[in-house]
Each structure stands twice: as C-alpha cells, then as structure tokens.
Amino acid sequence: NAGVMQNPRHLVRRRGQEARLRCSPMKGHSHVYWYRQLPEEGLKFMVYLQKENIIDESGMPKERFSAEFPKEGPSILRIQQVVRGDSAAYFCASSPVAAIEGYTFGSGTRLTVV
Amino acid sequence: AQSVTQLGSHVSVSEGALVLLRCNYSSSVPPYLFWYVQYPNQGLQLLLKYTSAATLVKGINGFEAEFKKSETSFHLTKPSAHMSDAAEYFCAVSVGTNAGKSTFGDGTTLTVKP
C-alpha cells in the first residue's frame, strides 16, 4: 500500500531553468495539495487539485508557477525560470475526500537553485 | 480566514517529563484541527485530528489533544516524553466548505534531553 510518492527527492537547477516536481497520490485518493516549506518556516499552502481541476490556487505565485493533475498520471508542479528564492522543500499531500480527515504527505522534493 | 498560532518555536523537556505543545486557532466557523509530526528530511505524519466529535482526542505514539472552544486552543500533550519524540510538530486548521485546504502553524521543535 504505497503512500504518496514524490520525485525526485532532490533537484538542483540553475537560475533560469525549469523545475518539474511530480506527485503520485495514495491509492484511492483523488485530492492533491502542494505546500512549500522554506528553511525555519512552516508549510505554506500553494494549490489544491482534483483530477483535471484546480480547486484552489490562492497560494500560488502569479507568475512562473503552475500545477496540474491530469486524468492519467501524477500531479505536476512546474516552476519556470527558477530563481534562488524558489529553493525550498515542496511537499505534496493527498486525501480521499476534502481533507477533514487529514492529509497523507509525501517525503518532499528539495529544490536547490544555484 | 482561518489561522493557527503555535506558542514557542522550541520546547525542551527531559525524558519522562510531560510534553505540552501549545496551539491556538482563529476561525469564524467550527474548525477541523490537526497535529502533525515531522522528522528530519521526511514528510509530515498525522498524529491526531479533531472533527467535532469528542473534545479529547487520542492519537498515535501516546499523544493526545483537547479542543477547548472557549480558549480557542488545541494543545498537544504526552504524559511521558521519549527520546524518539524529538521532532518538529505542526498544528493545522481547516474550516467550512473549503475544508480541503489546511493552514499550518510555524511549527514547534521538541528536544528531549536524556
């Protein structure tokens, strides 16, 4: 019973490159959430998706960031033209229904922009 | 909008002592409340949740939390700390029709001294 799978675990990008972070939710879960954790800070909400729909993207920066959760395949968080300030841990979580029962988290992708 | 405040970014206790991690929430509607634990370089794991049933909630690893509406609090306790409890702990809140989105506190790092 695999949990939430995120890959890669570590990603290094040069400034200006694109970063693609993948998340496969737990089996049976149809709701996916992305959070960003900066050093010494808590988790900041970015986006909430269901299959083929963005439900809430109020935490997404207006430029360079996008997310999708296609009918088939993992959810993708895409960051274009990365800058040093994008360096952080990005966590994906999933839930079977709207998350009144709590989330199951992946192990995160640690993005370093050099 | 909902929010949580975790009082004390660092808490240190001796092994065998009481653990008390504080969380206060702000919400205009009845909240759903959660505690998560994060070990180094890992994702978050759900410890326990309050979803409007019993106000005293028991979780994994001997932790429990009590929902006090009059104090808008949801403090996490454990009678006797173990070395393996050393980790970072996050309180989170979800509310209303957008209960899919959780707002997290900034976290409390628990240190357990031998």
XYZ file of C-alpha atoms in Angstrom:
228
model
C 0.000 0.000 0.000
C 2.294 2.717 -1.299
C 1.859 6.121 0.251
C 2.242 9.446 -1.509
C 5.191 9.225 -3.892
C 7.158 12.323 -4.782
C 10.050 12.504 -7.190
C 12.706 13.492 -7.428
C 13.726 13.716 -3.757
C 16.402 16.265 -4.579
C 16.528 18.566 -7.572
C 19.242 21.061 -8.466
C 18.524 23.685 -11.092
C 20.468 26.675 -12.358
C 18.794 30.047 -12.332
C 16.508 30.384 -15.340
C 15.881 26.661 -15.811
C 12.583 24.878 -15.315
C 11.771 22.585 -12.405
C 9.143 19.839 -12.648
C 8.051 18.149 -9.443
C 5.915 15.023 -9.544
C 3.450 13.612 -7.065
C 1.500 10.374 -7.215
C -1.247 10.379 -4.568
C -2.033 7.486 -2.309
C -4.170 4.819 -3.961
C -7.827 5.766 -3.692
C -7.092 9.444 -3.014
C -8.459 11.930 -5.521
C -7.469 15.204 -3.817
C -3.923 16.565 -4.073
C -2.366 19.521 -2.272
C 1.018 21.202 -2.739
C 2.803 23.046 0.058
C 6.154 24.837 0.220
C 8.397 24.845 3.251
C 11.178 27.392 3.497
C 14.042 26.864 5.976
C 12.964 27.530 9.569
C 9.392 28.182 8.454
C 6.116 26.311 8.434
C 4.240 24.969 5.462
C 2.624 27.454 3.106
C -0.320 26.347 1.024
C 0.136 26.613 -2.718
C -2.608 24.755 -4.588
C -5.391 22.194 -4.189
C -6.342 19.979 -7.133
C -8.691 17.197 -8.014
C -8.438 15.176 -11.199
C -8.354 17.638 -14.143
C -9.463 20.535 -11.916
C -7.748 23.234 -9.905
C -9.930 23.806 -6.850
C -7.930 26.479 -5.017
C -4.740 28.143 -6.239
C -4.798 31.078 -3.864
C -1.290 30.310 -2.596
C 0.394 30.058 -5.971
C 2.646 32.909 -7.092
C 1.021 34.645 -10.043
C 3.972 34.114 -12.365
C 6.220 31.173 -13.237
C 4.307 28.594 -11.150
C 1.676 26.194 -12.454
C 0.156 22.900 -11.357
C -1.882 20.172 -12.948
C -3.434 16.844 -12.007
C -4.344 15.098 -15.258
C -6.831 12.294 -15.675
C -3.950 9.866 -16.014
C -0.584 10.161 -14.310
C 0.857 12.128 -11.434
C 0.244 15.683 -10.379
C 2.936 18.069 -11.627
C 4.126 21.286 -10.025
C 6.039 23.290 -12.599
C 8.292 26.237 -11.872
C 9.595 28.139 -14.870
C 12.710 30.312 -14.898
C 13.669 29.395 -11.347
C 15.312 31.941 -9.058
C 17.307 31.454 -5.839
C 14.255 32.317 -3.768
C 12.479 29.215 -5.108
C 14.895 26.992 -3.157
C 12.729 25.145 -0.656
C 11.170 21.810 0.186
C 7.977 21.168 -1.749
C 5.538 18.736 -0.197
C 2.623 17.012 -1.802
C -0.242 15.591 0.231
C -3.356 13.666 -0.691
C -6.702 12.790 0.859
C -9.629 10.556 -0.134
C -12.173 13.353 0.248
C -11.887 17.002 1.197
C -9.368 16.820 3.966
C -11.464 16.852 7.105
C -9.779 13.546 7.904
C -6.272 14.933 7.486
C -3.611 14.527 4.846
C -1.136 11.841 3.875
C 2.137 13.533 2.963
C 4.916 12.562 0.616
C 8.581 12.842 1.618
C 9.015 16.038 -0.353
C 11.216 17.352 -3.126
C 14.081 19.552 -2.033
C 14.763 22.098 -4.747
C 18.080 23.923 -4.778
C 18.604 26.733 -7.252
C 22.238 27.567 -7.923
C -9.828 33.322 7.063
C -8.528 30.726 9.482
C -5.138 30.751 11.194
C -3.171 28.952 13.880
C -0.536 30.188 16.268
C 1.922 27.846 17.891
C 3.363 29.337 21.063
C 7.030 28.561 21.415
C 9.130 27.649 18.417
C 11.360 25.437 20.597
C 10.412 23.295 23.583
C 12.876 21.222 25.576
C 11.905 18.540 28.091
C 13.673 15.777 29.937
C 12.996 12.154 29.078
C 9.997 11.004 31.108
C 8.638 14.521 31.629
C 5.311 15.898 30.442
C 5.200 17.240 26.904
C 2.953 20.257 26.270
C 2.909 21.942 22.865
C 0.560 24.874 22.510
C -1.717 25.747 19.601
C -4.355 28.456 19.357
C -6.599 28.847 16.350
C -8.676 31.592 14.844
C -11.814 30.758 12.920
C -15.272 32.262 12.479
C -16.835 28.827 11.954
C -16.319 25.469 13.663
C -12.861 24.237 12.740
C -11.265 20.921 11.989
C -7.934 20.732 13.823
C -4.897 18.537 13.328
C -1.455 17.841 14.752
C 1.308 16.525 12.534
C 4.861 15.411 13.325
C 7.854 15.834 11.014
C 11.145 14.006 11.460
C 14.258 15.367 9.737
C 14.201 15.130 5.950
C 10.787 13.490 5.942
C 7.221 14.466 5.183
C 4.621 15.158 7.844
C 2.705 12.388 9.563
C -0.761 12.855 11.036
C -0.724 12.439 14.832
C -4.369 13.150 15.591
C -7.400 15.127 14.450
C -10.445 16.885 15.881
C -13.513 16.811 13.647
C -16.313 17.892 16.055
C -16.782 14.586 17.857
C -15.123 14.101 21.259
C -13.202 17.141 22.505
C -10.403 14.973 23.915
C -8.674 13.300 21.016
C -6.183 10.465 21.313
C -3.568 9.920 18.649
C -0.596 7.757 17.840
C 2.539 7.372 19.958
C 0.716 8.237 23.196
C -0.158 11.816 22.231
C -3.496 13.454 22.882
C -5.039 16.888 22.451
C -8.056 18.659 23.894
C -10.264 21.027 21.922
C -11.314 23.989 24.078
C -13.675 26.275 22.229
C -13.766 28.891 24.990
C -9.982 29.238 24.804
C -9.709 28.608 21.022
C -6.974 26.126 21.861
C -5.917 22.658 20.782
C -2.813 21.900 22.848
C -0.889 18.661 22.340
C 0.243 16.645 25.342
C 2.031 13.428 26.209
C 2.450 12.308 29.831
C 5.994 10.987 29.475
C 8.466 12.061 26.794
C 10.618 9.544 24.987
C 13.816 10.267 23.099
C 12.096 9.209 19.876
C 9.577 12.068 20.298
C 12.225 14.600 19.296
C 10.882 16.135 16.089
C 9.034 19.152 14.761
C 5.316 19.386 15.443
C 2.780 21.326 13.400
C -0.753 22.343 14.277
C -3.162 22.854 11.364
C -6.753 24.044 10.830
C -9.342 23.577 8.096
C -12.792 25.165 8.016
C -16.084 25.155 6.203
C -16.766 24.398 2.586
C -13.106 24.726 1.695
C -12.115 22.113 4.218
C -9.727 20.707 1.646
C -7.200 23.399 2.425
C -5.333 23.286 5.725
C -3.489 26.232 7.212
C -0.402 25.279 9.216
C 1.329 26.910 12.147
C 5.034 27.693 12.049
C 5.924 24.562 13.980
C 7.439 23.722 17.361
C 10.705 21.835 17.605
C 10.678 19.401 20.518
C 14.011 18.434 22.061
C 14.140 15.571 24.559
C 17.097 15.519 26.955
C 18.330 12.242 28.440
